[in-house]
Short mmCIF file of C-alpha atoms in Angstrom, two decimals:
data_model
loop_
_atom_site.label_atom_id
_atom_site.label_comp_id
_atom_site.label_asym_id
_atom_site.label_seq_id
_atom_site.Cartn_x
_atom_site.Cartn_y
_atom_site.Cartn_z
CA MET A 1 -0.75 14.66 23.04
CA GLN A 2 -3.92 12.82 21.55
CA TRP A 3 -7.46 13.43 22.39
CA VAL A 4 -8.89 15.33 25.04
CA ALA A 5 -11.81 14.31 27.21
CA CYS A 6 -14.43 16.48 25.51
CA PRO A 7 -17.47 15.47 23.86
CA PRO A 8 -17.86 15.89 19.93
CA ILE A 9 -19.43 18.66 18.29
CA SER A 10 -21.93 17.54 15.93
CA ALA A 11 -22.86 19.04 12.99
CA GLY A 12 -26.47 19.49 12.55
CA SER A 13 -29.11 19.29 14.90
CA ASN A 14 -31.41 16.98 13.18
CA PRO A 15 -31.35 13.60 14.82
CA ARG A 16 -31.52 11.85 11.33
CA LYS A 17 -28.33 14.02 10.28
CA ALA A 18 -26.34 14.21 13.52
CA HIS A 19 -22.84 13.51 13.48
CA ILE A 20 -22.31 13.12 9.79
CA VAL A 21 -19.05 15.20 10.69
CA LYS A 22 -17.76 15.09 14.26
CA PHE A 23 -15.45 17.76 15.50
CA HIS A 24 -13.65 16.76 18.44
CA PRO A 25 -11.84 19.71 20.32
CA THR A 26 -8.04 19.55 20.95
CA PRO A 27 -5.85 20.86 23.42
CA LEU A 28 -5.50 24.10 21.31
CA HIS A 29 -7.71 26.80 21.28
CA GLY A 30 -9.90 26.27 17.87
CA ALA A 31 -8.19 23.50 16.29
CA TYR A 32 -10.22 20.10 15.91
CA THR A 33 -9.78 16.66 15.04
CA ILE A 34 -12.33 15.32 12.55
CA GLU A 35 -14.16 12.06 12.38
CA LEU A 36 -16.36 10.80 9.72
CA GLU A 37 -19.39 9.31 10.31
CA LYS A 38 -19.53 6.22 8.03
CA ARG A 39 -22.91 4.85 6.69
CA GLY A 40 -22.19 1.03 5.11
CA ASP A 41 -23.65 -2.14 4.05
CA ASP A 42 -22.28 -5.06 2.12
CA ARG A 43 -21.09 -2.74 -0.69
CA GLY A 44 -19.09 -0.56 1.43
CA PHE A 45 -19.70 2.67 2.89
CA PHE A 46 -20.39 6.20 2.50
CA ALA A 47 -18.94 9.28 4.34
CA ARG A 48 -19.08 13.18 3.91
CA PHE A 49 -15.62 14.66 3.75
CA PHE A 50 -16.96 18.42 3.69
CA CYS A 51 -19.87 20.22 3.64
CA GLN A 52 -19.61 23.90 4.25
CA LYS A 53 -22.98 24.09 6.15
CA GLU A 54 -22.15 21.56 8.43
CA PHE A 55 -18.96 23.17 9.19
CA GLU A 56 -20.57 26.47 9.81
CA ALA A 57 -23.14 24.71 12.23
CA ALA A 58 -20.58 23.17 14.03
CA GLY A 59 -18.96 27.02 14.50
CA VAL A 60 -15.88 26.45 12.34
CA PRO A 61 -16.91 28.16 8.71
CA MET A 62 -14.50 27.49 5.78
CA SER A 63 -14.97 28.19 2.15
CA VAL A 64 -12.42 26.15 0.11
CA VAL A 65 -10.41 27.84 -2.42
CA GLN A 66 -7.64 25.40 -3.13
CA ILE A 67 -7.08 21.55 -2.35
CA ASN A 68 -3.69 20.03 -2.65
CA ASN A 69 -2.09 16.90 -2.69
CA SER A 70 1.28 15.94 -1.57
CA LEU A 71 3.19 12.84 -2.10
CA SER A 72 6.41 11.71 0.03
CA ALA A 73 8.18 8.85 -1.34
CA LYS A 74 10.19 7.94 1.89
CA ALA A 75 9.02 7.18 5.35
CA GLY A 76 10.27 10.05 7.88
CA THR A 77 9.82 12.88 4.96
CA LEU A 78 8.78 16.08 7.18
CA ARG A 79 7.19 19.16 5.84
CA GLY A 80 6.40 22.00 7.45
CA MET A 81 6.26 24.16 9.93
CA HIS A 82 4.23 26.31 7.26
CA TYR A 83 1.95 28.90 7.60
CA GLN A 84 0.83 32.43 6.25
CA LEU A 85 0.32 35.94 7.73
CA ALA A 86 -3.18 38.00 7.43
CA PRO A 87 -4.63 38.97 5.06
CA ALA A 88 -3.80 35.71 3.66
CA ALA A 89 -3.58 33.49 6.96
CA GLU A 90 -5.20 30.07 5.87
CA ILE A 91 -7.47 27.54 7.49
CA LYS A 92 -6.31 23.98 6.40
CA VAL A 93 -8.40 20.63 6.42
CA VAL A 94 -5.79 17.84 6.21
CA ARG A 95 -6.28 14.04 5.57
CA CYS A 96 -4.06 11.11 5.04
CA ILE A 97 -5.51 9.18 2.05
CA ARG A 98 -2.46 6.85 1.67
CA GLY A 99 -0.42 5.52 4.05
CA ALA A 100 0.35 7.34 7.38
CA LEU A 101 1.84 10.61 8.88
CA TYR A 102 2.26 12.43 11.98
CA ASP A 103 0.55 15.81 11.72
CA ALA A 104 1.44 18.63 13.79
CA ILE A 105 0.35 22.09 14.68
CA VAL A 106 1.62 25.10 16.83
CA ASP A 107 -0.78 28.19 18.05
CA LEU A 108 0.93 31.24 17.01
CA ARG A 109 -2.00 33.79 17.94
CA PRO A 110 -0.56 35.88 20.00
CA ASP A 111 -4.10 36.66 22.17
CA SER A 112 -4.74 32.68 22.27
CA PRO A 113 -4.96 31.03 25.34
CA THR A 114 -2.88 28.27 23.91
CA PHE A 115 -0.19 30.46 22.33
CA GLY A 116 3.02 28.72 21.73
CA LYS A 117 1.49 25.36 22.54
CA TRP A 118 1.87 22.26 19.80
CA PHE A 119 -0.49 19.50 19.35
CA GLY A 120 0.15 16.52 17.21
CA VAL A 121 -1.95 13.57 15.74
CA GLU A 122 -1.41 10.52 13.76
CA LEU A 123 -3.53 10.35 10.42
CA THR A 124 -4.13 7.37 8.63
CA ALA A 125 -5.64 6.17 5.43
CA GLU A 126 -7.57 3.64 7.63
CA ASN A 127 -8.40 5.76 10.40
CA ARG A 128 -9.53 8.78 8.07
CA THR A 129 -9.36 11.28 11.12
CA MET A 130 -8.45 14.58 9.89
CA ILE A 131 -7.46 17.79 11.51
CA PHE A 132 -8.84 21.44 11.24
CA VAL A 133 -5.97 23.96 11.31
CA PRO A 134 -7.21 27.27 12.29
CA GLN A 135 -5.72 30.64 10.81
CA GLY A 136 -2.37 31.39 12.61
CA PHE A 137 -1.32 27.79 13.18
CA ALA A 138 1.78 26.75 11.91
CA HIS A 139 1.25 22.83 10.35
CA GLY A 140 3.64 20.25 9.19
CA LEU A 141 3.69 16.79 8.88
CA MET A 142 6.10 13.39 9.50
CA THR A 143 5.27 10.55 6.76
CA LEU A 144 5.52 7.22 8.93
CA THR A 145 5.20 5.04 5.75
CA ASP A 146 6.83 4.95 2.28
CA ASP A 147 4.31 6.79 -0.52
CA THR A 148 2.37 8.41 1.99
CA GLU A 149 -0.15 11.06 0.28
CA ALA A 150 -1.77 14.24 2.30
CA PHE A 151 -5.01 15.94 1.25
CA TYR A 152 -5.54 19.36 2.11
CA LEU A 153 -8.65 21.68 2.04
CA VAL A 154 -7.22 25.42 2.24
CA ASN A 155 -9.69 28.42 2.33
CA ALA A 156 -6.82 30.85 1.23
CA PHE A 157 -4.89 31.32 -2.04
CA TYR A 158 -0.94 30.82 -1.63
CA ALA A 159 0.46 34.26 -0.98
CA PRO A 160 4.43 33.75 -1.17
CA GLU A 161 4.96 37.03 -0.04
CA GLN A 162 3.08 36.25 3.39
CA GLU A 163 4.58 32.49 4.00
CA ARG A 164 6.13 32.06 7.07
CA GLY A 165 7.77 28.99 8.80
CA LEU A 166 8.76 27.37 11.99
CA ARG A 167 12.09 25.20 11.91
CA PHE A 168 10.75 21.75 13.01
CA ASP A 169 13.16 21.39 15.63
CA ASP A 170 12.73 24.72 17.29
CA PRO A 171 13.51 24.40 20.92
CA ARG A 172 10.98 27.38 21.86
CA PHE A 173 8.58 24.65 20.88
CA GLY A 174 9.97 21.47 21.53
CA ILE A 175 7.60 19.56 18.91
CA GLU A 176 7.99 15.82 20.08
CA TRP A 177 8.02 13.78 16.40
CA PRO A 178 7.49 10.28 16.52
CA ARG A 179 11.37 9.64 14.95
CA GLN A 180 14.17 11.51 13.28
CA PRO A 181 13.28 13.14 10.08
CA VAL A 182 15.36 11.48 6.77
CA GLU A 183 14.00 14.06 4.42
CA VAL A 184 13.78 18.01 4.79
CA SER A 185 13.99 20.66 2.04
CA PRO A 186 16.39 23.17 2.47
CA LYS A 187 13.79 25.97 2.61
CA ASP A 188 12.49 23.92 5.76
CA SER A 189 15.45 23.15 7.35
CA SER A 190 16.72 26.82 7.28
CA TRP A 191 14.19 28.80 9.06
CA PRO A 192 15.76 30.96 12.08
CA ASP A 193 14.90 30.43 15.20
CA PHE A 194 11.62 31.61 16.34
CA ASP A 195 11.46 35.35 16.70
CA PRO A 196 8.37 37.21 17.13
CA VAL A 197 9.23 39.91 14.42
CA PHE A 198 10.66 37.97 11.44
CA HIS A 199 7.84 35.23 12.31
CA GLY A 200 5.33 38.17 12.36
CA ILE A 201 3.23 37.26 15.22
CA GLU A 202 1.56 40.62 15.33
CA ALA A 203 -0.13 40.17 11.73
CA LEU A 204 -1.39 37.19 13.65
CA ARG A 205 -3.36 39.05 16.41
CA GLY A 206 -7.03 38.88 16.29
CA LEU A 207 -7.49 35.74 14.64
CA THR A 208 -8.83 33.93 17.69
#
C-alpha cells in the first residue's frame, strides 16, 4: 500500500503560507504521510521540518518531548514493531535522513475503523517524506541500504513498563516487508503471537 487518492491537508489558511507542510491521509485512520514544501534558489532550498502551530492547524496536534536518531549498519535490519500503552502512548513523526528504509505501521486501537490493518511506505533521504504515527499504532522499519539513519520526533517519554511490541512476522497482521530481514534484535524477534490481553489492546481504547 502506498498513497491514497485524497487531497493533502494544508497547514494554514494564508495563501502565502499554505502547503508549508502537507499531510496526505493514508488508508489507516488518523495516520498521514507528510510532504515538505521546498522553497529554493541557486543556493539550495529551505523546508520546514516541524511546526507545532502547523500541525495543530492540520488537526494533528503534537508537542515534542524526545528526538531520537537510529543508525543501522546493514541493509535488511528490522526494528519494531514498537508501541507504548496509555498513559504513555506515543505519537511519532519519522523521517529517513540517510539511506532508505521501509516504514510500517499497524493500527491497534480497538475502537478504530481500521483496527488490525497495516500500511507501509518507503522513506528515503532523497524523497524527504515523513510519516505521522498516531497514538495506539505499532511502528517498525526495515533498512533498504547500508548505513541508514532514521530521525524520530516523539510526544511521550520512554516508559519501559508501558512498552509492548508486535513480532514483525505475526500472521495476524501479515505485513509485507520488501525482503527477509538479516538483522532483528532478540527482543524484537521474541514478541509472542498477537494476544489482546498481553498486547494491552484495551489500554489503547479511546485514542482515535
